[in-house]
Amino acid sequence: RWVWEADKILDMKILENVATFITNSFDRLPFEVVSALVILSCFGASADISLIEVLEKEIEQPLIAPLDDAVAHSVLGKRNGKLYFMHDKLQEAAYSKMRPEERCLHHNRYGLALGFVAVRERDDRLLLTAVTQINHGGPQAVIDDEQAVVVANLNLDAGKKAMSMSDFFSAHRYFNHGISYLRSGNWNKQYDVSLELFNLAAARALMNAE
């Protein structure tokens, strides 16, 4: 005989209603607010307000004021120095506003903007956030050989920082990402960074028993 689990059926209906509500809510928001939400969504479910303030300055686009507007519309919450999406479906909806083929470019742009600040200010925490963001974009987002070298070096620095924190799995990941940005002829053009990335990646692989 058939057995229905009423609670699960109701949950499914709620999720469908949430999705519809979210879509309708985004359609009513000002363009500037949606644009800021799209950028925030690149960092996941939440981000430090201080990080968004830095990014706002670097990319010269209003972020804090529009995101405060999103808080007023109950799309975002604001607590303990963080901005966070009130529901994971809201973050997904914001992220989906970007065309799939453009998402890597957004991650690359925001990561590089933060990376330059991290290097200039010697901010290790910001460096790790920036490089993680760049790596979400991947090698396909890199515009030329010069930028590829910059990103490879940022991954090298991030990997060394992770090592200093005894986070060897993350360090290995950064070194491997760094290698992925190296382009044809790297051993002739960028010997030092290539050698260091490969050596450190190999050492971490052994340590992690991979």
CSV table of C-alpha atoms in Angstrom, one decimal, residues 113-210:
chain,number,residue,atom,x,y,z
A,113,ALA,CA,41.6,43.5,-7.0
A,114,LEU,CA,41.8,42.1,-3.5
A,115,GLY,CA,45.2,40.4,-4.2
A,116,PHE,CA,46.9,43.6,-5.1
A,117,VAL,CA,45.7,45.2,-1.9
A,118,ALA,CA,46.8,42.1,0.1
A,119,VAL,CA,50.3,42.3,-1.3
A,120,ARG,CA,50.5,46.1,-0.8
A,121,GLU,CA,49.2,45.9,2.8
A,122,ARG,CA,50.9,42.6,3.5
A,123,ASP,CA,47.6,41.2,4.7
A,124,ASP,CA,47.9,37.4,4.7
A,125,ARG,CA,44.2,36.7,5.5
A,126,LEU,CA,43.1,38.9,2.6
A,127,LEU,CA,45.7,37.2,0.4
A,128,LEU,CA,44.2,33.7,1.0
A,129,THR,CA,40.7,35.1,0.3
A,130,ALA,CA,41.9,36.8,-2.9
A,131,VAL,CA,43.7,33.8,-4.3
A,132,THR,CA,40.8,31.5,-3.5
A,133,GLN,CA,38.6,33.9,-5.5
A,134,ILE,CA,41.0,34.0,-8.4
A,135,ASN,CA,41.2,30.2,-8.5
A,136,HIS,CA,37.4,30.0,-8.7
A,137,GLY,CA,37.9,31.8,-12.0
A,138,GLY,CA,40.6,29.4,-13.2
A,139,PRO,CA,43.2,29.7,-16.0
A,140,GLN,CA,40.5,30.4,-18.6
A,141,ALA,CA,39.9,33.8,-17.0
A,142,VAL,CA,43.5,35.0,-17.3
A,143,ILE,CA,43.9,37.6,-20.1
A,144,ASP,CA,47.6,37.3,-21.0
A,145,ASP,CA,51.0,35.8,-20.0
A,146,GLU,CA,51.8,38.7,-17.7
A,147,GLN,CA,48.7,38.2,-15.6
A,148,ALA,CA,49.3,34.4,-15.6
A,149,VAL,CA,52.7,35.0,-14.0
A,150,VAL,CA,51.1,37.3,-11.4
A,151,VAL,CA,48.5,34.7,-10.5
A,152,ALA,CA,51.1,31.9,-10.3
A,153,ASN,CA,53.1,34.0,-7.9
A,154,LEU,CA,50.1,34.8,-5.8
A,155,ASN,CA,49.3,31.1,-5.5
A,156,LEU,CA,52.9,30.5,-4.5
A,157,ASP,CA,52.7,33.1,-1.7
A,158,ALA,CA,49.3,31.7,-0.6
A,159,GLY,CA,50.7,28.2,-0.5
A,160,LYS,CA,53.6,29.3,1.6
A,161,LYS,CA,51.3,31.1,4.0
A,162,ALA,CA,49.1,28.0,4.3
A,163,MET,CA,52.3,26.0,5.1
A,164,SER,CA,53.2,28.5,7.9
A,165,MET,CA,49.7,27.8,9.3
A,166,SER,CA,50.3,24.0,9.1
A,167,ASP,CA,47.5,23.7,6.6
A,168,PHE,CA,49.4,21.4,4.2
A,169,PHE,CA,46.3,20.3,2.2
A,170,SER,CA,45.4,23.9,1.3
A,171,ALA,CA,49.1,24.6,0.6
A,172,HIS,CA,49.2,21.7,-1.9
A,173,ARG,CA,46.1,23.0,-3.5
A,174,TYR,CA,47.5,26.5,-4.0
A,175,PHE,CA,50.7,25.2,-5.4
A,176,ASN,CA,48.8,23.0,-7.9
A,177,HIS,CA,46.7,25.9,-8.9
A,178,GLY,CA,49.8,28.0,-9.4
A,179,ILE,CA,51.2,25.4,-11.7
A,180,SER,CA,48.0,25.4,-13.7
A,181,TYR,CA,48.5,29.1,-14.6
A,182,LEU,CA,52.0,28.5,-16.0
A,183,ARG,CA,52.0,28.8,-19.8
A,184,SER,CA,54.0,27.3,-22.6
A,185,GLY,CA,57.7,28.0,-22.3
A,186,ASN,CA,57.4,28.7,-18.6
A,187,TRP,CA,60.7,26.9,-17.8
A,188,ASN,CA,62.5,29.3,-20.1
A,189,LYS,CA,60.6,32.5,-19.2
A,190,GLN,CA,59.7,31.9,-15.5
A,191,TYR,CA,62.2,29.3,-14.3
A,192,ASP,CA,62.3,30.4,-10.7
A,193,VAL,CA,58.6,30.4,-9.9
A,194,SER,CA,58.1,27.2,-12.0
A,195,LEU,CA,60.8,25.4,-10.1
A,196,GLU,CA,59.5,26.5,-6.7
A,197,LEU,CA,55.9,25.6,-7.5
A,198,PHE,CA,56.8,22.2,-8.7
A,199,ASN,CA,59.2,21.4,-5.9
A,200,LEU,CA,56.8,22.6,-3.2
A,201,ALA,CA,53.8,20.8,-4.8
A,202,ALA,CA,55.8,17.6,-4.9
A,203,ALA,CA,56.9,17.9,-1.3
A,204,ARG,CA,53.4,18.6,-0.1
A,205,ALA,CA,52.1,15.6,-2.1
A,206,LEU,CA,54.5,13.3,-0.3
A,207,MET,CA,53.7,14.8,3.1
A,208,ASN,CA,49.9,14.4,2.4
A,209,ALA,CA,50.6,10.8,1.2
A,210,GLU,CA,49.0,11.5,-2.2
